[in-house]
């Protein structure tokens, strides 16, 4: 008999993840990433954001360590582990943290998992978790009218990351998808960025930021956008800030 943590329940199920290389736990009621992993949306089981996935696969070989900020059920974390990177997965939603830990065990993987929201200060804050779009949980408030619940969660900064000592001499890639809190997290990483010079691939949603965020990113490095073929293309500040929805930016340090 499998341990309880490995059994599907009324709220959780095992699905194909990371292009089918792993079995990952997902919430049955989630209408964001889960339908893509089960093949109900997108037409390919185990796949999520195909263009961003393609970019990752084409660029993993340039890096040693992957930091997944807003790891959700671990799709990109386990994909990075599959490609031989050391992985640190940071997730604020306690339910997803539990599923990440179970997925780690059932797959025999070695991913570092951290239960926290990455921000510009350390302490605690409320995480707003939508009832259905579970992947849209955010520490930003007032950005959504979707029904949901609040959970008190710990906040950390990259500047004080507990795993920083493991990164010396490593080429670091950071994926940041935290539903509008990207600027907060980036502003809490000044010393971290100076020390490790990571490359960022981040979901950029201009309505969530102040007018200076793009300039902050540009002062750190060169910015491109991932197109729907998974390639990098030129992008301007005016284009990025004119978007009603999100785009995925790559920021490479100078």
Coordinates of N, CA, C and O in Angstrom, one line a residue, residues 94-251:
X94 N 1.0 27.1 0.7 CA 1.4 25.9 1.5 C 0.9 24.6 0.9 O 1.6 23.5 1.0
X95 N -0.2 24.6 0.2 CA -0.7 23.4 -0.4 C 0.2 22.9 -1.6 O 0.5 21.7 -1.7
X96 N 0.7 23.9 -2.3 CA 1.6 23.5 -3.4 C 3.0 23.1 -2.8 O 3.7 22.2 -3.4
X97 N 3.4 23.7 -1.7 CA 4.6 23.2 -1.1 C 4.6 21.8 -0.7 O 5.5 21.0 -1.0
X98 N 3.4 21.4 -0.1 CA 3.3 20.0 0.3 C 3.3 19.1 -1.0 O 3.9 18.0 -0.9
X99 N 2.7 19.5 -2.1 CA 2.7 18.7 -3.3 C 4.1 18.6 -3.9 O 4.5 17.6 -4.4
X100 N 4.8 19.7 -3.8 CA 6.2 19.7 -4.3 C 7.0 18.7 -3.6 O 7.8 18.0 -4.1
X101 N 6.9 18.7 -2.2 CA 7.6 17.7 -1.4 C 7.3 16.3 -1.8 O 8.1 15.4 -1.9
X102 N 6.0 16.0 -2.0 CA 5.5 14.7 -2.4 C 6.1 14.3 -3.7 O 6.5 13.2 -4.0
X103 N 6.0 15.3 -4.7 CA 6.6 15.0 -6.0 C 8.1 14.7 -6.0 O 8.6 13.9 -6.7
X104 N 8.8 15.4 -5.1 CA 10.2 15.2 -4.9 C 10.4 13.8 -4.5 O 11.3 13.1 -5.1
X105 N 9.7 13.3 -3.6 CA 9.9 11.9 -3.1 C 9.5 10.9 -4.1 O 10.2 9.9 -4.3
X106 N 8.3 11.1 -4.7 CA 7.8 10.0 -5.6 C 8.7 9.9 -6.8 O 8.7 8.8 -7.4
X107 N 9.3 11.0 -7.2 CA 10.2 10.9 -8.4 C 11.7 10.7 -8.1 O 12.5 10.6 -9.0
X108 N 12.0 10.6 -6.8 CA 13.4 10.4 -6.4 C 14.2 11.6 -6.8 O 15.4 11.4 -7.1
X109 N 13.7 12.8 -6.8 CA 14.4 14.0 -7.2 C 15.1 14.7 -6.0 O 14.8 14.3 -4.9
X110 N 15.9 15.6 -6.3 CA 16.7 16.3 -5.3 C 16.6 17.8 -5.5 O 17.5 18.5 -5.7
X111 N 15.3 18.3 -5.3 CA 15.0 19.7 -5.5 C 14.9 20.3 -4.1 O 14.2 19.8 -3.3
X112 N 15.6 21.4 -3.9 CA 15.4 22.2 -2.6 C 14.1 22.9 -2.7 O 13.8 23.6 -3.6
X113 N 13.3 22.8 -1.6 CA 11.9 23.4 -1.6 C 11.8 24.3 -0.4 O 12.2 24.0 0.7
X114 N 11.3 25.5 -0.7 CA 11.2 26.6 0.3 C 9.8 27.1 0.4 O 9.3 27.6 -0.7
X115 N 9.2 27.1 1.5 CA 7.9 27.6 1.7 C 7.9 29.1 2.1 O 8.1 29.4 3.3
X116 N 7.8 30.0 1.1 CA 7.8 31.4 1.3 C 7.4 32.2 0.1 O 7.4 31.6 -1.0
X117 N 7.1 33.4 0.3 CA 6.9 34.4 -0.8 C 8.2 35.2 -0.9 O 8.7 35.7 0.1
X118 N 8.7 35.4 -2.1 CA 9.9 36.3 -2.3 C 9.4 37.7 -2.5 O 8.5 38.0 -3.3
X119 N 10.0 38.6 -1.7 CA 9.5 40.0 -1.7 C 10.8 40.9 -1.5 O 11.9 40.5 -1.6
X120 N 10.5 42.2 -1.1 CA 11.6 43.1 -0.8 C 11.8 43.3 0.6 O 12.8 44.0 1.0
X121 N 11.1 42.6 1.5 CA 11.3 42.6 2.9 C 11.0 41.2 3.5 O 10.3 40.4 2.9
X122 N 11.6 41.0 4.7 CA 11.4 39.7 5.3 C 10.4 39.9 6.4 O 10.3 40.9 7.1
X123 N 9.5 38.9 6.6 CA 8.5 38.9 7.6 C 7.3 38.0 7.2 O 7.5 36.9 6.9
X124 N 6.1 38.6 7.3 CA 4.9 37.8 6.9 C 3.9 38.7 6.2 O 3.9 40.0 6.4
X125 N 3.1 38.1 5.3 CA 2.1 38.9 4.6 C 1.0 38.0 4.2 O 1.1 36.7 4.4
X126 N -0.1 38.5 3.7 CA -1.2 37.7 3.2 C -1.0 37.3 1.8 O -0.7 38.1 0.9
X127 N -1.2 36.0 1.5 CA -1.3 35.5 0.2 C -2.7 35.3 -0.2 O -3.4 34.6 0.4
X128 N -3.1 35.9 -1.3 CA -4.5 35.8 -1.8 C -4.5 34.6 -2.8 O -3.8 34.7 -3.8
X129 N -5.3 33.6 -2.5 CA -5.4 32.4 -3.3 C -6.8 32.3 -4.0 O -7.8 32.0 -3.3
X130 N -6.9 32.5 -5.3 CA -8.2 32.3 -6.0 C -8.7 30.9 -5.8 O -8.0 30.0 -5.7
X131 N -10.0 30.8 -5.8 CA -10.7 29.5 -5.6 C -10.4 28.5 -6.7 O -10.1 27.4 -6.5
X132 N -10.4 29.0 -8.0 CA -10.2 28.2 -9.1 C -8.8 28.4 -9.8 O -8.1 27.4 -10.0
X133 N -8.5 29.6 -10.1 CA -7.2 29.9 -10.7 C -6.1 29.9 -9.6 O -5.5 30.9 -9.3
X134 N -5.8 28.7 -9.1 CA -4.9 28.6 -8.0 C -3.5 29.1 -8.3 O -2.8 29.6 -7.5
X135 N -3.1 29.0 -9.6 CA -1.8 29.5 -10.0 C -1.7 31.0 -10.0 O -0.6 31.5 -10.1
X136 N -2.8 31.7 -9.8 CA -2.8 33.1 -9.7 C -2.7 33.7 -8.3 O -2.9 34.9 -8.1
X137 N -2.3 32.9 -7.4 CA -2.1 33.4 -6.0 C -1.0 34.5 -5.9 O 0.0 34.4 -6.6
X138 N -1.3 35.5 -5.1 CA -0.3 36.6 -5.1 C -0.3 37.3 -3.8 O -1.3 37.3 -3.0
X139 N 0.8 37.9 -3.5 CA 1.0 38.7 -2.3 C 0.6 40.2 -2.6 O 0.6 41.0 -1.6
X140 N 0.3 40.5 -3.8 CA -0.2 41.8 -4.1 C -1.7 41.8 -3.8 O -2.4 40.8 -4.1
X141 N -2.2 42.9 -3.4 CA -3.7 42.9 -3.0 C -4.4 43.9 -3.8 O -3.9 44.9 -4.3
X142 N -5.7 43.6 -4.1 CA -6.5 44.5 -4.8 C -6.3 44.3 -6.3 O -6.9 45.1 -7.1
X143 N -5.5 43.3 -6.8 CA -5.3 43.1 -8.2 C -6.4 42.2 -8.9 O -6.4 42.1 -10.1
X144 N -7.2 41.6 -8.1 CA -8.2 40.7 -8.6 C -9.5 40.7 -7.8 O -9.5 40.9 -6.6
X145 N -10.6 40.5 -8.5 CA -11.9 40.4 -7.9 C -12.3 39.0 -7.8 O -13.5 38.7 -7.4
X146 N -11.4 38.0 -8.2 CA -11.8 36.6 -8.1 C -12.1 36.2 -6.7 O -11.4 36.6 -5.8
X147 N -13.1 35.3 -6.5 CA -13.3 34.8 -5.2 C -12.1 33.9 -4.7 O -11.5 33.2 -5.5
X148 N -11.8 34.0 -3.4 CA -10.7 33.2 -2.9 C -10.6 33.3 -1.4 O -11.5 33.6 -0.7
X149 N -9.4 33.0 -1.0 CA -9.1 33.1 0.5 C -7.7 33.6 0.7 O -6.9 33.7 -0.2
X150 N -7.4 34.1 1.9 CA -6.1 34.6 2.3 C -5.4 33.6 3.2 O -6.1 33.1 4.1
X151 N -4.1 33.5 3.0 CA -3.3 32.7 3.9 C -2.1 33.5 4.3 O -1.5 34.2 3.5
X152 N -1.8 33.5 5.6 CA -0.7 34.2 6.1 C 0.6 33.4 5.8 O 0.7 32.2 6.1
X153 N 1.6 34.0 5.1 CA 2.8 33.3 4.7 C 4.0 34.1 5.0 O 4.0 35.3 5.2
X154 N 5.1 33.4 5.0 CA 6.4 34.0 5.3 C 6.9 34.7 4.1 O 6.7 34.2 3.0
X155 N 7.6 35.8 4.2 CA 8.3 36.5 3.1 C 9.8 36.5 3.3 O 10.3 36.6 4.5
X156 N 10.5 36.3 2.2 CA 12.0 36.2 2.3 C 12.5 37.1 1.2 O 11.7 37.5 0.3
X157 N 13.8 37.5 1.2 CA 14.4 38.2 0.1 C 15.5 37.3 -0.5 O 16.1 36.5 0.2
X158 N 15.8 37.5 -1.7 CA 17.0 36.8 -2.3 C 18.3 37.3 -1.6 O 19.2 36.5 -1.5
X159 N 18.3 38.5 -1.2 CA 19.5 39.0 -0.5 C 19.9 38.1 0.7 O 21.1 38.0 1.0
X160 N 18.9 37.6 1.3 CA 19.2 36.7 2.5 C 18.8 35.3 2.3 O 18.5 34.6 3.3
X161 N 18.9 34.8 1.1 CA 18.5 33.5 0.7 C 19.4 32.5 1.5 O 20.6 32.6 1.5
X162 N 18.8 31.5 2.1 CA 19.5 30.5 2.9 C 20.4 29.6 2.0 O 21.4 29.0 2.5
X163 N 20.1 29.5 0.7 CA 20.9 28.7 -0.2 C 22.0 29.4 -0.9 O 22.7 28.9 -1.8
X164 N 22.2 30.7 -0.6 CA 23.2 31.5 -1.3 C 24.6 30.9 -1.3 O 25.3 31.0 -2.3
X165 N 25.0 30.3 -0.2 CA 26.4 29.8 -0.1 C 26.6 28.7 -1.1 O 27.7 28.3 -1.5
X166 N 25.5 28.0 -1.6 CA 25.6 27.0 -2.6 C 25.8 27.5 -4.0 O 26.1 26.7 -4.9
X167 N 25.7 28.8 -4.2 CA 25.7 29.4 -5.5 C 27.1 29.9 -6.0 O 27.2 30.3 -7.1
X168 N 28.1 29.9 -5.1 CA 29.4 30.5 -5.4 C 30.0 29.7 -6.6 O 30.0 28.5 -6.6
X169 N 30.4 30.5 -7.6 CA 31.0 29.9 -8.8 C 30.0 29.3 -9.8 O 30.4 28.7 -10.8
X170 N 28.7 29.4 -9.5 CA 27.6 28.8 -10.3 C 27.1 29.8 -11.3 O 27.0 31.0 -11.0
X171 N 26.7 29.4 -12.5 CA 25.9 30.2 -13.4 C 24.4 30.0 -13.1 O 23.9 28.9 -13.2
X172 N 23.8 31.1 -12.7 CA 22.4 31.0 -12.1 C 21.4 31.5 -13.1 O 21.5 32.6 -13.6
X173 N 20.3 30.8 -13.2 CA 19.1 31.2 -14.0 C 18.0 31.3 -13.0 O 17.7 30.3 -12.2
X174 N 17.3 32.4 -13.0 CA 16.1 32.6 -12.1 C 14.9 32.7 -12.9 O 14.8 33.6 -13.8
X175 N 13.9 31.9 -12.7 CA 12.6 32.1 -13.3 C 11.7 32.7 -12.2 O 11.6 32.2 -11.1
X176 N 11.0 33.8 -12.6 CA 10.2 34.6 -11.6 C 8.8 34.8 -12.2 O 8.7 35.5 -13.2
X177 N 7.9 34.1 -11.6 CA 6.5 34.2 -12.1 C 5.6 34.3 -10.8 O 5.2 33.2 -10.3
X178 N 5.4 35.5 -10.3 CA 4.8 35.6 -9.0 C 3.6 36.6 -9.0 O 3.4 37.4 -8.0
X179 N 2.9 36.6 -10.1 CA 1.7 37.3 -10.2 C 1.7 38.8 -9.7 O 1.0 39.2 -8.9
X180 N 2.6 39.6 -10.3 CA 2.6 41.0 -10.1 C 3.6 41.4 -9.0 O 3.8 42.6 -8.8
X181 N 4.2 40.5 -8.3 CA 5.2 40.8 -7.2 C 6.6 40.8 -7.7 O 7.5 40.8 -6.9
X182 N 6.8 40.7 -9.0 CA 8.2 40.6 -9.5 C 9.0 41.8 -9.2 O 10.2 41.6 -8.9
X183 N 8.5 43.0 -9.2 CA 9.3 44.2 -8.9 C 9.7 44.1 -7.4 O 10.8 44.5 -7.0
X184 N 8.8 43.7 -6.5 CA 9.1 43.6 -5.1 C 10.3 42.6 -4.9 O 11.2 42.9 -4.2
X185 N 10.2 41.5 -5.6 CA 11.2 40.5 -5.4 C 12.6 40.9 -6.0 O 13.6 40.7 -5.4
X186 N 12.5 41.6 -7.1 CA 13.8 42.1 -7.7 C 14.4 43.2 -6.8 O 15.6 43.2 -6.7
X187 N 13.6 44.0 -6.2 CA 14.1 45.1 -5.3 C 14.7 44.5 -4.0 O 15.4 45.2 -3.3
X188 N 14.4 43.3 -3.7 CA 15.0 42.6 -2.6 C 16.2 41.8 -2.9 O 16.6 40.9 -2.1
X189 N 16.8 42.0 -4.1 CA 17.9 41.2 -4.6 C 19.1 42.0 -5.0 O 19.9 41.5 -5.8
X190 N 19.2 43.2 -4.5 CA 20.4 44.0 -4.9 C 21.7 43.4 -4.7 O 22.6 43.3 -5.6
X191 N 22.0 42.9 -3.5 CA 23.3 42.3 -3.1 C 23.4 41.0 -3.8 O 24.5 40.6 -4.3
X192 N 22.3 40.2 -3.9 CA 22.3 38.9 -4.6 C 22.7 39.1 -6.0 O 23.6 38.4 -6.6
X193 N 22.1 40.1 -6.7 CA 22.4 40.3 -8.1 C 23.9 40.7 -8.3 O 24.6 40.3 -9.3
X194 N 24.4 41.6 -7.4 CA 25.8 42.0 -7.5 C 26.7 40.9 -7.4 O 27.8 40.8 -8.0
X195 N 26.4 39.9 -6.5 CA 27.3 38.8 -6.2 C 27.2 37.7 -7.2 O 28.3 37.2 -7.7
X196 N 26.0 37.3 -7.7 CA 25.9 36.1 -8.5 C 25.6 36.4 -10.0 O 25.7 35.5 -10.8
X197 N 25.2 37.6 -10.3 CA 24.9 38.0 -11.7 C 24.0 37.0 -12.4 O 24.3 36.5 -13.5
X198 N 22.8 36.7 -11.8 CA 21.9 35.7 -12.4 C 21.3 36.3 -13.7 O 21.1 37.5 -13.8
X199 N 20.9 35.4 -14.6 CA 20.0 35.7 -15.7 C 18.6 35.5 -15.2 O 18.3 34.5 -14.5
X200 N 17.7 36.4 -15.5 CA 16.3 36.3 -15.2 C 15.4 36.0 -16.4 O 15.6 36.6 -17.4
X201 N 14.5 35.1 -16.2 CA 13.4 35.0 -17.1 C 12.1 35.2 -16.3 O 11.8 34.5 -15.4
X202 N 11.4 36.3 -16.6 CA 10.3 36.7 -15.7 C 9.1 37.1 -16.5 O 9.1 37.6 -17.6
X203 N 7.9 36.8 -15.8 CA 6.6 37.2 -16.4 C 6.5 38.7 -16.0 O 6.5 39.1 -14.9
X204 N 6.3 39.5 -17.1 CA 6.2 40.9 -16.9 C 4.8 41.4 -17.2 O 4.3 41.3 -18.3
X205 N 4.1 41.9 -16.2 CA 2.8 42.4 -16.3 C 2.8 43.9 -15.9 O 2.7 44.2 -14.7
X206 N 2.8 44.8 -16.8 CA 3.1 46.2 -16.5 C 2.1 46.9 -15.5 O 2.5 47.8 -14.8
X207 N 0.9 46.5 -15.6 CA -0.1 47.2 -14.7 C 0.2 47.0 -13.2 O -0.3 47.7 -12.4
X208 N 1.0 46.0 -12.9 CA 1.3 45.7 -11.5 C 2.5 46.5 -10.9 O 2.7 46.5 -9.7
X209 N 3.2 47.2 -11.8 CA 4.5 47.8 -11.4 C 4.4 49.3 -11.4 O 3.5 49.9 -12.1
X210 N 5.4 50.0 -10.8 CA 5.4 51.4 -11.0 C 6.2 51.7 -12.3 O 6.7 50.8 -13.0
X211 N 6.3 53.0 -12.6 CA 6.9 53.4 -13.9 C 8.4 53.1 -14.1 O 8.9 53.2 -15.2
X212 N 9.0 52.7 -13.0 CA 10.5 52.6 -13.0 C 11.0 51.2 -13.2 O 12.2 51.0 -13.3
X213 N 10.1 50.2 -13.1 CA 10.6 48.8 -13.0 C 11.3 48.4 -14.3 O 12.4 47.8 -14.2
X214 N 10.8 48.8 -15.5 CA 11.5 48.4 -16.7 C 12.9 49.0 -16.7 O 13.9 48.4 -17.1
X215 N 13.0 50.3 -16.2 CA 14.3 50.9 -16.2 C 15.3 50.2 -15.2 O 16.5 50.1 -15.4
X216 N 14.7 49.7 -14.1 CA 15.5 49.0 -13.1 C 16.1 47.7 -13.8 O 17.3 47.4 -13.6
X217 N 15.2 47.0 -14.5 CA 15.7 45.8 -15.2 C 16.8 46.2 -16.2 O 17.8 45.5 -16.4
X218 N 16.5 47.3 -17.0 CA 17.5 47.7 -18.0 C 18.8 48.1 -17.4 O 19.9 47.9 -18.1
X219 N 18.8 48.7 -16.3 CA 20.1 49.1 -15.6 C 20.9 47.9 -15.2 O 22.1 47.9 -15.0
X220 N 20.2 46.7 -15.0 CA 20.8 45.5 -14.6 C 21.4 44.8 -15.8 O 22.5 44.2 -15.7
X221 N 20.6 44.7 -16.9 CA 21.1 43.9 -18.0 C 20.4 44.2 -19.3 O 19.6 45.1 -19.4
X222 N 20.7 43.4 -20.3 CA 20.1 43.5 -21.6 C 18.7 42.7 -21.6 O 18.7 41.6 -21.1
X223 N 17.7 43.3 -22.2 CA 16.4 42.7 -22.1 C 15.9 42.3 -23.5 O 16.0 43.0 -24.5
X224 N 15.4 41.1 -23.6 CA 14.7 40.6 -24.8 C 13.4 40.0 -24.3 O 13.1 39.9 -23.1
X225 N 12.6 39.6 -25.3 CA 11.3 39.0 -25.0 C 11.3 37.6 -25.7 O 11.8 37.4 -26.8
X226 N 10.6 36.6 -25.0 CA 10.5 35.3 -25.6 C 9.2 35.3 -26.5 O 8.1 35.6 -26.0
X227 N 9.4 35.0 -27.8 CA 8.3 35.0 -28.7 C 7.6 33.6 -28.7 O 8.0 32.7 -27.9
X228 N 6.5 33.5 -29.5 CA 5.7 32.2 -29.4 C 6.4 31.1 -30.1 O 5.8 30.0 -30.1
X229 N 7.6 31.3 -30.6 CA 8.4 30.1 -31.1 C 9.5 29.7 -30.1 O 10.3 28.8 -30.4
X230 N 9.5 30.4 -29.0 CA 10.5 30.1 -28.0 C 11.8 30.8 -28.2 O 12.8 30.4 -27.6
X231 N 11.9 31.7 -29.1 CA 13.1 32.5 -29.4 C 13.1 33.8 -28.8 O 12.0 34.4 -28.4
X232 N 14.3 34.4 -28.6 CA 14.4 35.8 -28.0 C 14.3 36.8 -29.2 O 14.9 36.6 -30.2
X233 N 13.5 37.8 -28.9 CA 13.3 38.9 -29.9 C 13.5 40.2 -29.2 O 13.3 40.3 -28.0
X234 N 13.8 41.3 -30.0 CA 14.0 42.6 -29.4 C 12.7 43.1 -28.8 O 11.6 42.8 -29.3
X235 N 12.9 43.9 -27.8 CA 11.7 44.5 -27.1 C 12.1 45.9 -26.7 O 13.2 46.2 -26.4
X236 N 11.1 46.8 -26.6 CA 11.3 48.2 -26.1 C 10.5 48.4 -24.9 O 9.5 47.7 -24.6
X237 N 10.9 49.4 -24.2 CA 10.2 49.8 -23.0 C 8.7 50.2 -23.3 O 7.8 49.7 -22.6
X238 N 8.5 50.9 -24.4 CA 7.2 51.4 -24.7 C 6.3 50.2 -25.1 O 5.1 50.1 -24.7
X239 N 6.9 49.2 -25.8 CA 6.1 48.0 -26.1 C 5.7 47.2 -24.9 O 4.6 46.8 -24.7
X240 N 6.7 47.0 -24.0 CA 6.5 46.2 -22.8 C 5.5 46.8 -21.9 O 4.6 46.1 -21.4
X241 N 5.5 48.1 -21.8 CA 4.6 48.8 -20.8 C 3.3 49.1 -21.5 O 2.4 49.6 -20.8
X242 N 3.1 48.8 -22.7 CA 1.8 49.0 -23.4 C 0.9 47.7 -23.3 O -0.3 47.8 -23.7
X243 N 1.4 46.6 -22.8 CA 0.7 45.4 -22.8 C -0.4 45.4 -21.8 O -0.2 45.8 -20.6
X244 N -1.6 44.9 -22.2 CA -2.7 44.7 -21.2 C -2.4 43.4 -20.4 O -2.9 43.4 -19.2
X245 N -1.8 42.4 -20.9 CA -1.5 41.2 -20.2 C 0.0 41.0 -20.1 O 0.7 42.0 -20.2
X246 N 0.4 39.8 -19.8 CA 1.8 39.6 -19.5 C 2.6 39.2 -20.7 O 2.0 38.6 -21.6
X247 N 3.9 39.4 -20.7 CA 4.8 38.9 -21.6 C 6.0 38.3 -20.8 O 6.1 38.6 -19.6
X248 N 6.8 37.5 -21.5 CA 8.0 36.9 -20.8 C 9.2 37.5 -21.2 O 9.6 37.5 -22.4
X249 N 9.9 38.1 -20.3 CA 11.2 38.8 -20.6 C 12.4 38.0 -20.1 O 12.3 37.2 -19.1
X250 N 13.5 38.2 -20.8 CA 14.8 37.6 -20.4 C 15.7 38.8 -20.1 O 15.8 39.7 -21.0
X251 N 16.3 38.8 -19.0 CA 17.2 39.9 -18.6 C 18.6 39.2 -18.3 O 18.7 38.5 -17.3

